[in-house]
PDB file of C-alpha atoms in Angstrom:
ATOM      1  CA  MET A 557      -2.586  14.928  -2.547  1.00  0.00           C
ATOM      2  CA  LEU A 558      -3.999  12.154  -4.732  1.00  0.00           C
ATOM      3  CA  ILE A 559      -7.735  12.343  -4.105  1.00  0.00           C
ATOM      4  CA  ASN A 560     -10.614  10.588  -5.879  1.00  0.00           C
ATOM      5  CA  LYS A 561      -8.709   7.299  -5.782  1.00  0.00           C
ATOM      6  CA  TRP A 562      -9.196   3.925  -4.091  1.00  0.00           C
ATOM      7  CA  TYR A 563      -6.726   2.985  -1.341  1.00  0.00           C
ATOM      8  CA  LEU A 564      -5.930  -0.373   0.215  1.00  0.00           C
ATOM      9  CA  VAL A 565      -6.737  -0.746   3.891  1.00  0.00           C
ATOM     10  CA  CYS A 566      -6.294  -4.360   5.007  1.00  0.00           C
ATOM     11  CA  PRO A 567      -7.140  -7.947   4.048  1.00  0.00           C
ATOM     12  CA  SER A 568     -10.905  -8.480   4.096  1.00  0.00           C
ATOM     13  CA  ILE A 569     -10.600 -11.339   6.558  1.00  0.00           C
ATOM     14  CA  GLU A 570      -9.002  -9.036   9.153  1.00  0.00           C
ATOM     15  CA  LEU A 571     -11.826  -6.492   9.320  1.00  0.00           C
ATOM     16  CA  LYS A 572     -14.213  -7.563  12.102  1.00  0.00           C
ATOM     17  CA  ASN A 573     -17.038  -5.979  14.069  1.00  0.00           C
ATOM     18  CA  GLU A 574     -14.564  -3.838  15.974  1.00  0.00           C
ATOM     19  CA  ILE A 575     -13.184  -0.370  15.369  1.00  0.00           C
ATOM     20  CA  LYS A 576      -9.977   0.005  13.353  1.00  0.00           C
ATOM     21  CA  LYS A 577      -8.551   3.466  12.743  1.00  0.00           C
ATOM     22  CA  TYR A 578      -6.479   4.801   9.847  1.00  0.00           C
ATOM     23  CA  LYS A 579      -5.075   8.076   8.619  1.00  0.00           C
ATOM     24  CA  ILE A 580      -5.040   8.505   4.842  1.00  0.00           C
ATOM     25  CA  LEU A 581      -4.321  11.796   3.048  1.00  0.00           C
ATOM     26  CA  SER A 582      -4.584  13.606   6.410  1.00  0.00           C
ATOM     27  CA  GLU A 583      -8.087  12.227   6.979  1.00  0.00           C
ATOM     28  CA  GLU A 584      -8.647  10.260  10.200  1.00  0.00           C
ATOM     29  CA  ILE A 585     -11.031   7.380   9.585  1.00  0.00           C
ATOM     30  CA  VAL A 586     -12.682   4.536  11.504  1.00  0.00           C
ATOM     31  CA  LEU A 587     -13.663   1.310   9.785  1.00  0.00           C
ATOM     32  CA  PHE A 588     -15.543  -1.756  10.944  1.00  0.00           C
ATOM     33  CA  ARG A 589     -17.524  -4.652   9.536  1.00  0.00           C
ATOM     34  CA  ASN A 590     -21.199  -4.840  10.340  1.00  0.00           C
ATOM     35  CA  PRO A 591     -23.068  -7.997  11.398  1.00  0.00           C
ATOM     36  CA  ASP A 592     -24.463  -8.260   7.832  1.00  0.00           C
ATOM     37  CA  LYS A 593     -20.820  -8.304   6.515  1.00  0.00           C
ATOM     38  CA  SER A 594     -21.076  -4.826   4.969  1.00  0.00           C
ATOM     39  CA  ILE A 595     -18.410  -2.257   5.893  1.00  0.00           C
ATOM     40  CA  THR A 596     -18.771   1.156   7.492  1.00  0.00           C
ATOM     41  CA  ALA A 597     -16.132   3.867   7.052  1.00  0.00           C
ATOM     42  CA  LEU A 598     -16.606   7.148   8.920  1.00  0.00           C
ATOM     43  CA  GLU A 599     -14.721  10.247   9.888  1.00  0.00           C
ATOM     44  CA  ASP A 600     -12.997   9.596  13.224  1.00  0.00           C
ATOM     45  CA  ARG A 601     -14.794  12.425  14.984  1.00  0.00           C
ATOM     46  CA  CYS A 602     -17.896  12.933  17.056  1.00  0.00           C
ATOM     47  CA  CYS A 603     -19.526  16.224  16.019  1.00  0.00           C
ATOM     48  CA  HIS A 604     -20.771  16.849  19.574  1.00  0.00           C
ATOM     49  CA  ARG A 605     -17.479  17.741  21.278  1.00  0.00           C
ATOM     50  CA  ASN A 606     -14.988  16.856  18.536  1.00  0.00           C
ATOM     51  CA  VAL A 607     -13.345  13.816  20.081  1.00  0.00           C
ATOM     52  CA  ASN A 608     -12.239  10.673  18.255  1.00  0.00           C
ATOM     53  CA  LEU A 609     -14.942   8.093  17.677  1.00  0.00           C
ATOM     54  CA  SER A 610     -12.165   5.483  17.815  1.00  0.00           C
ATOM     55  CA  LEU A 611     -12.215   6.044  21.598  1.00  0.00           C
ATOM     56  CA  GLY A 612     -15.746   4.670  21.634  1.00  0.00           C
ATOM     57  CA  TYR A 613     -17.263   1.283  20.875  1.00  0.00           C
ATOM     58  CA  LEU A 614     -19.683  -0.525  18.569  1.00  0.00           C
ATOM     59  CA  ASP A 615     -23.294  -1.459  19.138  1.00  0.00           C
ATOM     60  CA  LYS A 616     -23.963  -3.807  16.222  1.00  0.00           C
ATOM     61  CA  GLU A 617     -23.963  -1.571  13.110  1.00  0.00           C
ATOM     62  CA  ARG A 618     -23.592   1.684  15.047  1.00  0.00           C
ATOM     63  CA  VAL A 619     -20.528   3.391  16.461  1.00  0.00           C
ATOM     64  CA  VAL A 620     -21.021   4.934  19.902  1.00  0.00           C
ATOM     65  CA  CYS A 621     -18.960   7.905  21.024  1.00  0.00           C
ATOM     66  CA  GLY A 622     -17.158   7.072  24.254  1.00  0.00           C
ATOM     67  CA  TYR A 623     -17.550  10.633  25.590  1.00  0.00           C
ATOM     68  CA  HIS A 624     -21.332  11.226  25.754  1.00  0.00           C
ATOM     69  CA  GLY A 625     -22.780   8.204  24.000  1.00  0.00           C
ATOM     70  CA  TRP A 626     -23.892   9.766  20.724  1.00  0.00           C
ATOM     71  CA  GLU A 627     -24.557   7.028  18.178  1.00  0.00           C
ATOM     72  CA  TYR A 628     -23.884   7.137  14.411  1.00  0.00           C
ATOM     73  CA  ASP A 629     -25.158   4.911  11.613  1.00  0.00           C
ATOM     74  CA  LYS A 630     -23.237   3.863   8.482  1.00  0.00           C
ATOM     75  CA  SER A 631     -24.184   7.069   6.660  1.00  0.00           C
ATOM     76  CA  GLY A 632     -22.560   9.168   9.375  1.00  0.00           C
ATOM     77  CA  SER A 633     -25.874  10.488  10.706  1.00  0.00           C
ATOM     78  CA  CYS A 634     -26.318  10.739  14.448  1.00  0.00           C
ATOM     79  CA  VAL A 635     -29.294   8.551  15.313  1.00  0.00           C
ATOM     80  CA  LYS A 636     -29.279   8.706  19.099  1.00  0.00           C
ATOM     81  CA  ILE A 637     -28.409  11.334  21.706  1.00  0.00           C
ATOM     82  CA  PRO A 638     -28.814   9.848  25.199  1.00  0.00           C
ATOM     83  CA  SER A 639     -29.103  13.258  26.926  1.00  0.00           C
ATOM     84  CA  GLN A 640     -32.189  14.215  24.873  1.00  0.00           C
ATOM     85  CA  LEU A 641     -35.747  13.519  25.887  1.00  0.00           C
ATOM     86  CA  GLU A 642     -37.404  10.750  23.922  1.00  0.00           C
ATOM     87  CA  GLY A 643     -39.047  12.219  20.854  1.00  0.00           C
ATOM     88  CA  ASP A 644     -36.778  15.274  20.675  1.00  0.00           C
ATOM     89  CA  LYS A 645     -35.543  15.977  17.176  1.00  0.00           C
ATOM     90  CA  ILE A 646     -31.875  15.285  16.452  1.00  0.00           C
ATOM     91  CA  PRO A 647     -30.252  18.376  14.868  1.00  0.00           C
ATOM     92  CA  PRO A 648     -29.835  17.864  11.103  1.00  0.00           C
ATOM     93  CA  THR A 649     -26.233  19.080  11.404  1.00  0.00           C
ATOM     94  CA  ALA A 650     -25.419  16.132  13.685  1.00  0.00           C
ATOM     95  CA  LYS A 651     -23.699  14.268  10.903  1.00  0.00           C
ATOM     96  CA  ILE A 652     -20.123  13.288  10.054  1.00  0.00           C
ATOM     97  CA  LYS A 653     -18.402  12.274   6.842  1.00  0.00           C
ATOM     98  CA  SER A 654     -18.808   8.748   5.492  1.00  0.00           C
ATOM     99  CA  TYR A 655     -16.617   7.093   2.857  1.00  0.00           C
ATOM    100  CA  PRO A 656     -17.277   4.659   0.001  1.00  0.00           C
ATOM    101  CA  VAL A 657     -15.680   1.344   0.892  1.00  0.00           C
ATOM    102  CA  GLN A 658     -15.715  -2.152  -0.605  1.00  0.00           C
ATOM    103  CA  ASP A 659     -14.290  -5.666  -0.525  1.00  0.00           C
ATOM    104  CA  PHE A 660     -12.360  -6.392  -3.725  1.00  0.00           C
ATOM    105  CA  ASN A 661      -9.933  -9.252  -4.439  1.00  0.00           C
ATOM    106  CA  ARG A 662      -9.855 -10.319  -0.749  1.00  0.00           C
ATOM    107  CA  TRP A 663      -8.913  -6.790   0.347  1.00  0.00           C
ATOM    108  CA  VAL A 664     -10.735  -3.786   1.802  1.00  0.00           C
ATOM    109  CA  TRP A 665     -10.500  -0.614  -0.300  1.00  0.00           C
ATOM    110  CA  ILE A 666     -11.588   2.904   0.667  1.00  0.00           C
ATOM    111  CA  PHE A 667     -12.267   5.840  -1.641  1.00  0.00           C
ATOM    112  CA  ILE A 668     -10.768   9.147  -0.582  1.00  0.00           C
ATOM    113  CA  GLY A 669     -12.213  12.194  -2.298  1.00  0.00           C
ATOM    114  CA  GLU A 670     -15.633  13.192  -3.586  1.00  0.00           C
ATOM    115  CA  PRO A 671     -17.973  10.252  -2.789  1.00  0.00           C
ATOM    116  CA  GLU A 672     -20.101  10.779  -5.890  1.00  0.00           C
ATOM    117  CA  LYS A 673     -17.057  10.023  -8.048  1.00  0.00           C
ATOM    118  CA  ALA A 674     -16.373   6.623  -6.468  1.00  0.00           C
ATOM    119  CA  SER A 675     -18.419   4.755  -9.089  1.00  0.00           C
ATOM    120  CA  GLU A 676     -16.345   6.342 -11.871  1.00  0.00           C
ATOM    121  CA  VAL A 677     -13.092   4.845 -10.585  1.00  0.00           C
ATOM    122  CA  LYS A 678     -12.215   1.188 -10.053  1.00  0.00           C
ATOM    123  CA  PRO A 679      -9.744  -0.241  -7.535  1.00  0.00           C
ATOM    124  CA  ILE A 680      -6.545  -1.484  -9.145  1.00  0.00           C
ATOM    125  CA  SER A 681      -7.150  -5.046 -10.292  1.00  0.00           C
ATOM    126  CA  ILE A 682      -4.305  -7.463  -9.595  1.00  0.00           C
ATOM    127  CA  PRO A 683      -5.741 -11.013  -9.865  1.00  0.00           C
ATOM    128  CA  GLU A 684      -2.920 -12.572  -7.822  1.00  0.00           C
ATOM    129  CA  MET A 685      -4.184 -10.665  -4.774  1.00  0.00           C
ATOM    130  CA  ASN A 686      -7.322 -12.785  -4.934  1.00  0.00           C
ATOM    131  CA  GLU A 687      -5.611 -16.101  -5.625  1.00  0.00           C
ATOM    132  CA  TRP A 688      -2.125 -16.501  -4.177  1.00  0.00           C
ATOM    133  CA  PRO A 689      -0.944 -16.954  -0.586  1.00  0.00           C
ATOM    134  CA  PHE A 690       0.480 -13.774   0.879  1.00  0.00           C
ATOM    135  CA  THR A 691       1.899 -11.963   3.865  1.00  0.00           C
ATOM    136  CA  TYR A 692       1.906  -8.225   4.448  1.00  0.00           C
ATOM    137  CA  LYS A 693       2.872  -5.437   6.822  1.00  0.00           C
ATOM    138  CA  SER A 694       2.357  -1.660   6.853  1.00  0.00           C
ATOM    139  CA  TYR A 695       4.956   0.941   7.775  1.00  0.00           C
ATOM    140  CA  THR A 696       4.569   4.687   8.385  1.00  0.00           C
ATOM    141  CA  PHE A 697       7.665   6.858   8.212  1.00  0.00           C
ATOM    142  CA  LYS A 698       8.939  10.284   7.178  1.00  0.00           C
ATOM    143  CA  ALA A 699       9.831  10.235   3.483  1.00  0.00           C
ATOM    144  CA  ASP A 700       9.010  11.583   0.026  1.00  0.00           C
ATOM    145  CA  LEU A 701       6.015   9.908  -1.630  1.00  0.00           C
ATOM    146  CA  GLU A 702       7.520   9.871  -5.116  1.00  0.00           C
ATOM    147  CA  SER A 703      10.787   8.306  -3.916  1.00  0.00           C
ATOM    148  CA  THR A 704       8.873   5.706  -1.918  1.00  0.00           C
ATOM    149  CA  ALA A 705       6.696   4.727  -4.899  1.00  0.00           C
ATOM    150  CA  GLU A 706       9.803   4.499  -7.079  1.00  0.00           C
ATOM    151  CA  SER A 707      11.892   2.407  -4.685  1.00  0.00           C
ATOM    152  CA  LEU A 708      10.489  -1.068  -5.437  1.00  0.00           C
ATOM    153  CA  ILE A 709      10.955  -0.883  -9.201  1.00  0.00           C
ATOM    154  CA  ASP A 710      14.454   0.666  -9.026  1.00  0.00           C
ATOM    155  CA  PRO A 711      16.429  -2.315 -10.414  1.00  0.00           C
ATOM    156  CA  TYR A 712      19.962  -1.456  -9.346  1.00  0.00           C
ATOM    157  CA  HIS A 713      19.413  -0.831  -5.641  1.00  0.00           C
ATOM    158  CA  ILE A 714      18.700  -4.505  -4.869  1.00  0.00           C
ATOM    159  CA  ALA A 715      22.353  -5.586  -5.024  1.00  0.00           C
ATOM    160  CA  TYR A 716      23.412  -2.874  -2.586  1.00  0.00           C
ATOM    161  CA  VAL A 717      20.575  -1.944  -0.244  1.00  0.00           C
ATOM    162  CA  HIS A 718      19.581  -5.604   0.158  1.00  0.00           C
ATOM    163  CA  ARG A 719      23.042  -7.165   0.107  1.00  0.00           C
ATOM    164  CA  ASN A 720      22.429  -8.646   3.576  1.00  0.00           C
ATOM    165  CA  SER A 721      18.867  -9.891   3.004  1.00  0.00           C
ATOM    166  CA  ILE A 722      18.140 -10.798  -0.621  1.00  0.00           C
ATOM    167  CA  LYS A 723      21.841 -11.436  -1.327  1.00  0.00           C
ATOM    168  CA  SER A 724      22.012 -13.682  -4.418  1.00  0.00           C
ATOM    169  CA  PHE A 725      18.454 -15.010  -4.134  1.00  0.00           C
ATOM    170  CA  MET A 726      16.908 -12.852  -6.898  1.00  0.00           C
ATOM    171  CA  GLY A 727      19.982 -12.895  -9.099  1.00  0.00           C
ATOM    172  CA  GLN A 728      22.089  -9.922 -10.142  1.00  0.00           C
ATOM    173  CA  ILE A 729      22.136  -7.525 -13.054  1.00  0.00           C
ATOM    174  CA  GLN A 730      25.338  -8.209 -14.986  1.00  0.00           C
ATOM    175  CA  GLU A 731      24.563  -6.096 -18.055  1.00  0.00           C
ATOM    176  CA  HIS A 732      25.387  -2.414 -17.539  1.00  0.00           C
ATOM    177  CA  PRO A 733      23.259  -0.636 -18.392  1.00  0.00           C
ATOM    178  CA  ALA A 734      20.616  -3.323 -18.726  1.00  0.00           C
ATOM    179  CA  ASP A 735      17.838  -3.346 -21.315  1.00  0.00           C
ATOM    180  CA  PHE A 736      14.638  -2.857 -19.333  1.00  0.00           C
ATOM    181  CA  ASN A 737      12.213  -2.984 -22.287  1.00  0.00           C
ATOM    182  CA  LEU A 738      10.207  -0.139 -20.788  1.00  0.00           C
ATOM    183  CA  LYS A 739       6.695   0.769 -21.872  1.00  0.00           C
ATOM    184  CA  ILE A 740       4.793   3.869 -20.806  1.00  0.00           C
ATOM    185  CA  LEU A 741       1.128   2.931 -20.382  1.00  0.00           C
ATOM    186  CA  ASP A 742      -1.979   4.996 -19.714  1.00  0.00           C
ATOM    187  CA  ASP A 743      -2.008   3.840 -16.095  1.00  0.00           C
ATOM    188  CA  GLY A 744       1.677   3.395 -15.358  1.00  0.00           C
ATOM    189  CA  VAL A 745       5.063   2.084 -16.364  1.00  0.00           C
ATOM    190  CA  GLU A 746       6.024  -1.509 -17.229  1.00  0.00           C
ATOM    191  CA  GLY A 747       9.291  -3.244 -18.020  1.00  0.00           C
ATOM    192  CA  PHE A 748      11.003  -6.612 -18.289  1.00  0.00           C
ATOM    193  CA  TYR A 749      14.649  -7.522 -17.824  1.00  0.00           C
ATOM    194  CA  LYS A 750      16.878 -10.448 -16.890  1.00  0.00           C
ATOM    195  CA  ARG A 751      18.902 -10.989 -13.754  1.00  0.00           C
ATOM    196  CA  ALA A 752      21.786 -13.456 -13.880  1.00  0.00           C
ATOM    197  CA  ASN A 753      21.191 -16.508 -11.709  1.00  0.00           C
ATOM    198  CA  VAL A 754      24.046 -16.276  -9.199  1.00  0.00           C
ATOM    199  CA  GLY A 755      22.226 -18.134  -6.423  1.00  0.00           C
ATOM    200  CA  THR A 756      23.789 -20.513  -3.964  1.00  0.00           C
ATOM    201  CA  ILE A 757      23.773 -24.258  -4.597  1.00  0.00           C
ATOM    202  CA  ALA A 758      20.766 -24.616  -2.317  1.00  0.00           C
ATOM    203  CA  GLU A 759      18.902 -21.771  -4.056  1.00  0.00           C
ATOM    204  CA  LYS A 760      19.568 -23.213  -7.501  1.00  0.00           C
ATOM    205  CA  THR A 761      18.560 -26.701  -6.380  1.00  0.00           C
ATOM    206  CA  TYR A 762      15.116 -25.464  -5.289  1.00  0.00           C
ATOM    207  CA  PHE A 763      14.439 -22.492  -7.566  1.00  0.00           C
ATOM    208  CA  GLY A 764      16.170 -23.708 -10.731  1.00  0.00           C
ATOM    209  CA  LYS A 765      19.539 -23.589 -12.428  1.00  0.00           C
ATOM    210  CA  GLU A 766      18.568 -21.511 -15.458  1.00  0.00           C
ATOM    211  CA  GLU A 767      21.118 -18.954 -16.552  1.00  0.00           C
ATOM    212  CA  ASN A 768      18.773 -15.982 -16.113  1.00  0.00           C
ATOM    213  CA  ILE A 769      15.842 -15.023 -13.891  1.00  0.00           C
ATOM    214  CA  GLY A 770      13.063 -13.124 -15.670  1.00  0.00           C
ATOM    215  CA  THR A 771      11.998  -9.976 -13.831  1.00  0.00           C
ATOM    216  CA  ILE A 772       8.909  -7.827 -14.432  1.00  0.00           C
ATOM    217  CA  ILE A 773       8.532  -4.326 -13.016  1.00  0.00           C
ATOM    218  CA  ARG A 774       5.278  -2.378 -13.058  1.00  0.00           C
ATOM    219  CA  PHE A 775       3.817   0.760 -11.530  1.00  0.00           C
ATOM    220  CA  TYR A 776       0.032   1.149 -11.333  1.00  0.00           C
ATOM    221  CA  TYR A 777      -0.930   4.782 -10.944  1.00  0.00           C
ATOM    222  CA  PRO A 778      -1.421   6.173  -8.373  1.00  0.00           C
ATOM    223  CA  ASN A 779      -0.223   3.908  -5.617  1.00  0.00           C
ATOM    224  CA  ILE A 780       1.017   0.360  -6.332  1.00  0.00           C
ATOM    225  CA  SER A 781       4.472  -0.767  -7.481  1.00  0.00           C
ATOM    226  CA  ARG A 782       5.126  -4.355  -8.591  1.00  0.00           C
ATOM    227  CA  LEU A 783       8.256  -6.519  -8.713  1.00  0.00           C
ATOM    228  CA  GLU A 784       7.727 -10.016 -10.145  1.00  0.00           C
ATOM    229  CA  ILE A 785      10.500 -12.609 -10.122  1.00  0.00           C
ATOM    230  CA  HIS A 786      10.110 -15.686 -12.375  1.00  0.00           C
ATOM    231  CA  PHE A 787      12.075 -18.788 -11.441  1.00  0.00           C
ATOM    232  CA  LYS A 788      11.727 -22.037 -13.397  1.00  0.00           C
ATOM    233  CA  ASP A 789       8.497 -23.280 -11.816  1.00  0.00           C
ATOM    234  CA  ARG A 790       7.948 -20.672  -9.137  1.00  0.00           C
ATOM    235  CA  ILE A 791       7.010 -16.993  -8.930  1.00  0.00           C
ATOM    236  CA  LEU A 792       7.676 -14.400  -6.245  1.00  0.00           C
ATOM    237  CA  LEU A 793       5.548 -11.253  -6.429  1.00  0.00           C
ATOM    238  CA  ILE A 794       6.137  -8.167  -4.286  1.00  0.00           C
ATOM    239  CA  LEU A 795       3.639  -5.302  -4.239  1.00  0.00           C
ATOM    240  CA  GLU A 796       4.107  -1.996  -2.477  1.00  0.00           C
ATOM    241  CA  HIS A 797       1.076   0.189  -1.863  1.00  0.00           C
ATOM    242  CA  VAL A 798       1.997   3.753  -0.877  1.00  0.00           C
ATOM    243  CA  TYR A 799       0.078   6.852   0.159  1.00  0.00           C
ATOM    244  CA  GLN A 800       0.563  10.172   1.910  1.00  0.00           C
ATOM    245  CA  VAL A 801      -0.445   9.956   5.566  1.00  0.00           C
ATOM    246  CA  ASP A 802      -0.015  13.684   6.221  1.00  0.00           C
ATOM    247  CA  ASP A 803       2.288  16.474   5.078  1.00  0.00           C
ATOM    248  CA  GLU A 804       5.384  14.713   6.447  1.00  0.00           C
ATOM    249  CA  HIS A 805       4.711  10.986   6.537  1.00  0.00           C
ATOM    250  CA  VAL A 806       4.001   8.244   4.036  1.00  0.00           C
ATOM    251  CA  ASN A 807       2.611   4.775   4.520  1.00  0.00           C
ATOM    252  CA  MET A 808       4.046   1.808   2.651  1.00  0.00           C
ATOM    253  CA  MET A 809       2.289  -1.555   2.759  1.00  0.00           C
ATOM    254  CA  GLN A 810       4.398  -4.369   1.377  1.00  0.00           C
ATOM    255  CA  ILE A 811       2.431  -7.402   0.199  1.00  0.00           C
ATOM    256  CA  THR A 812       4.500 -10.457  -0.655  1.00  0.00           C
ATOM    257  CA  LEU A 813       2.747 -13.164  -2.685  1.00  0.00           C
ATOM    258  CA  TRP A 814       4.076 -16.413  -4.106  1.00  0.00           C
ATOM    259  CA  LYS A 815       3.167 -19.286  -6.369  1.00  0.00           C
ATOM    260  CA  ASN A 816       4.474 -22.830  -5.907  1.00  0.00           C
ATOM    261  CA  ILE A 817       7.014 -21.879  -3.232  1.00  0.00           C
ATOM    262  CA  PHE A 818       7.084 -24.206  -0.204  1.00  0.00           C
ATOM    263  CA  SER A 819       3.614 -25.356  -1.264  1.00  0.00           C
ATOM    264  CA  LYS A 820       3.652 -28.355   1.065  1.00  0.00           C
ATOM    265  CA  LEU A 821       4.683 -26.193   4.010  1.00  0.00           C
ATOM    266  CA  PRO A 822       2.259 -23.232   3.897  1.00  0.00           C
ATOM    267  CA  ALA A 823       2.852 -22.137   7.495  1.00  0.00           C
ATOM    268  CA  PHE A 824       6.614 -22.151   6.967  1.00  0.00           C
ATOM    269  CA  ALA A 825       6.222 -20.292   3.649  1.00  0.00           C
ATOM    270  CA  LYS A 826       4.227 -17.530   5.355  1.00  0.00           C
ATOM    271  CA  TYR A 827       6.756 -17.271   8.205  1.00  0.00           C
ATOM    272  CA  PHE A 828       9.751 -17.291   5.846  1.00  0.00           C
ATOM    273  CA  MET A 829       8.261 -14.691   3.496  1.00  0.00           C
ATOM    274  CA  GLY A 830       7.153 -12.513   6.387  1.00  0.00           C
ATOM    275  CA  LYS A 831      10.581 -12.414   8.034  1.00  0.00           C
ATOM    276  CA  LYS A 832      12.377 -11.863   4.734  1.00  0.00           C
ATOM    277  CA  SER A 833       9.962  -9.085   3.691  1.00  0.00           C
ATOM    278  CA  GLU A 834      10.283  -7.283   7.014  1.00  0.00           C
ATOM    279  CA  LYS A 835      14.070  -7.222   6.702  1.00  0.00           C
ATOM    280  CA  ILE A 836      13.885  -5.957   3.115  1.00  0.00           C
ATOM    281  CA  VAL A 837      11.455  -3.136   3.936  1.00  0.00           C
ATOM    282  CA  THR A 838      13.493  -2.029   6.945  1.00  0.00           C
ATOM    283  CA  GLU A 839      16.524  -1.695   4.682  1.00  0.00           C
ATOM    284  CA  ASP A 840      14.537   0.376   2.169  1.00  0.00           C
ATOM    285  CA  ILE A 841      13.158   2.659   4.871  1.00  0.00           C
ATOM    286  CA  ASP A 842      16.668   3.443   6.158  1.00  0.00           C
ATOM    287  CA  PHE A 843      17.581   4.931   2.774  1.00  0.00           C
ATOM    288  CA  LEU A 844      14.237   6.629   2.117  1.00  0.00           C
ATOM    289  CA  THR A 845      14.317   8.421   5.472  1.00  0.00           C
ATOM    290  CA  SER A 846      17.978   9.315   4.909  1.00  0.00           C
ATOM    291  CA  ASN A 847      17.049  10.898   1.579  1.00  0.00           C
ATOM    292  CA  GLN A 848      14.308  12.950   3.234  1.00  0.00           C
ATOM    293  CA  LYS A 849      16.560  14.201   6.037  1.00  0.00           C
ATOM    294  CA  ILE A 850      19.230  15.398   3.606  1.00  0.00           C
ATOM    295  CA  LEU A 851      16.694  17.173   1.390  1.00  0.00           C
ATOM    296  CA  GLU A 852      15.102  18.891   4.379  1.00  0.00           C
ATOM    297  CA  ARG A 853      18.453  19.967   5.753  1.00  0.00           C
ATOM    298  CA  ALA A 854      19.389  21.491   2.402  1.00  0.00           C
ATOM    299  CA  ASN A 855      15.946  23.041   1.970  1.00  0.00           C
ATOM    300  CA  GLY A 856      15.755  21.490  -1.487  1.00  0.00           C
ATOM    301  CA  ASN A 857      18.900  23.251  -2.733  1.00  0.00           C
ATOM    302  CA  LEU A 858      20.610  20.124  -3.994  1.00  0.00           C
ATOM    303  CA  HIS A 859      21.009  18.563  -7.408  1.00  0.00           C
ATOM    304  CA  GLU A 860      20.962  14.913  -8.470  1.00  0.00           C
ATOM    305  CA  VAL A 861      23.254  13.304 -11.005  1.00  0.00           C
ATOM    306  CA  SER A 862      21.592  10.654 -13.193  1.00  0.00           C
ATOM    307  CA  VAL A 863      23.078   8.314 -15.790  1.00  0.00           C
ATOM    308  CA  LYS A 864      21.701   5.994 -18.486  1.00  0.00           C
ATOM    309  CA  GLY A 865      21.332   3.170 -15.957  1.00  0.00           C
ATOM    310  CA  ASP A 866      18.686   5.271 -14.159  1.00  0.00           C
ATOM    311  CA  GLU A 867      16.282   4.785 -17.062  1.00  0.00           C
ATOM    312  CA  VAL A 868      13.595   3.117 -14.946  1.00  0.00           C
ATOM    313  CA  SER A 869      13.618   5.793 -12.252  1.00  0.00           C
ATOM    314  CA  LEU A 870      13.667   8.648 -14.746  1.00  0.00           C
ATOM    315  CA  SER A 871      10.815   7.160 -16.796  1.00  0.00           C
ATOM    316  CA  PHE A 872       8.780   6.623 -13.645  1.00  0.00           C
ATOM    317  CA  ARG A 873       9.349  10.198 -12.473  1.00  0.00           C
ATOM    318  CA  LYS A 874       8.403  11.646 -15.846  1.00  0.00           C
ATOM    319  CA  PHE A 875       5.174   9.633 -15.905  1.00  0.00           C
ATOM    320  CA  TRP A 876       4.371  10.413 -12.240  1.00  0.00           C
ATOM    321  CA  ARG A 877       4.875  14.148 -12.587  1.00  0.00           C
ATOM    322  CA  LYS A 878       2.833  14.349 -15.770  1.00  0.00           C
ATOM    323  CA  LYS A 879      -0.058  12.632 -14.024  1.00  0.00           C
ATOM    324  CA  LEU A 880       0.167  14.920 -11.004  1.00  0.00           C
ATOM    325  CA  ASN A 881       0.127  17.932 -13.312  1.00  0.00           C
ATOM    326  CA  GLY A 882      -2.960  16.621 -15.060  1.00  0.00           C
ATOM    327  CA  GLU A 883      -1.241  16.087 -18.404  1.00  0.00           C
TER     328      GLU A 883
END
């Protein structure tokens, strides 16, 4: 699993002084914002009788176990045991794991791995996350992590998987195989290509009648894929943040951002983008879970046939596997 990395949790504005629980890389975690606006991230376990702290409650900056009332501070140290006499020493082993966590670009990020290495690694910086309106939703399902990370930047699947949702909105690839202008970077893969503008009259009236729609694809190692669609005066940006939940499941958070789209109707823009994004992700998940079921049924004894048009996927996989192997 990809440890010693920063992972997205939720928009900063959503984290309040109440317990939220997550499972990332098989680690069960509770997060909450303290009255002083700092964030606490702890192992979701009371070390007294090994029950989930998420079943408890908060007392200002402390989390209280709902079973016997043991209280923990932000470092994970137990600071109160109600059943002890006043003045009795709290066992030094009464401590649980804490995690580095921070607000960055309007989002909460958590570091999974060796805490002392957190300062050596920076969260992925995508300025649009701090500036543009957005909507998002997280999904957990049974699938392969590599295939899930690859799915957003796979250019040819859009016309088929999303034929009932995106339809002609993002244009279509009419050059086969297309020139994706791929670059292999230290931290990922990047490319640019054109999609023919085959939108409806209404779509062209609002988004522009240019012959081609510029499209940027990008993967930021280890966990964010990017699809950026450039219309004449408007930009649609889709990010997918993926991670392993446990040995069988992955989590995919799709964040849809936009610039100068329905600017005078922000509530409608958020509703429209949210509904469209949910439909798109559901379509992707159908195929990703199908892929996983077939591979499991065959116990991995299947081959794939790739062609030149799979250049993006093959380049991504080569980069991904090299990174995982420490090359």
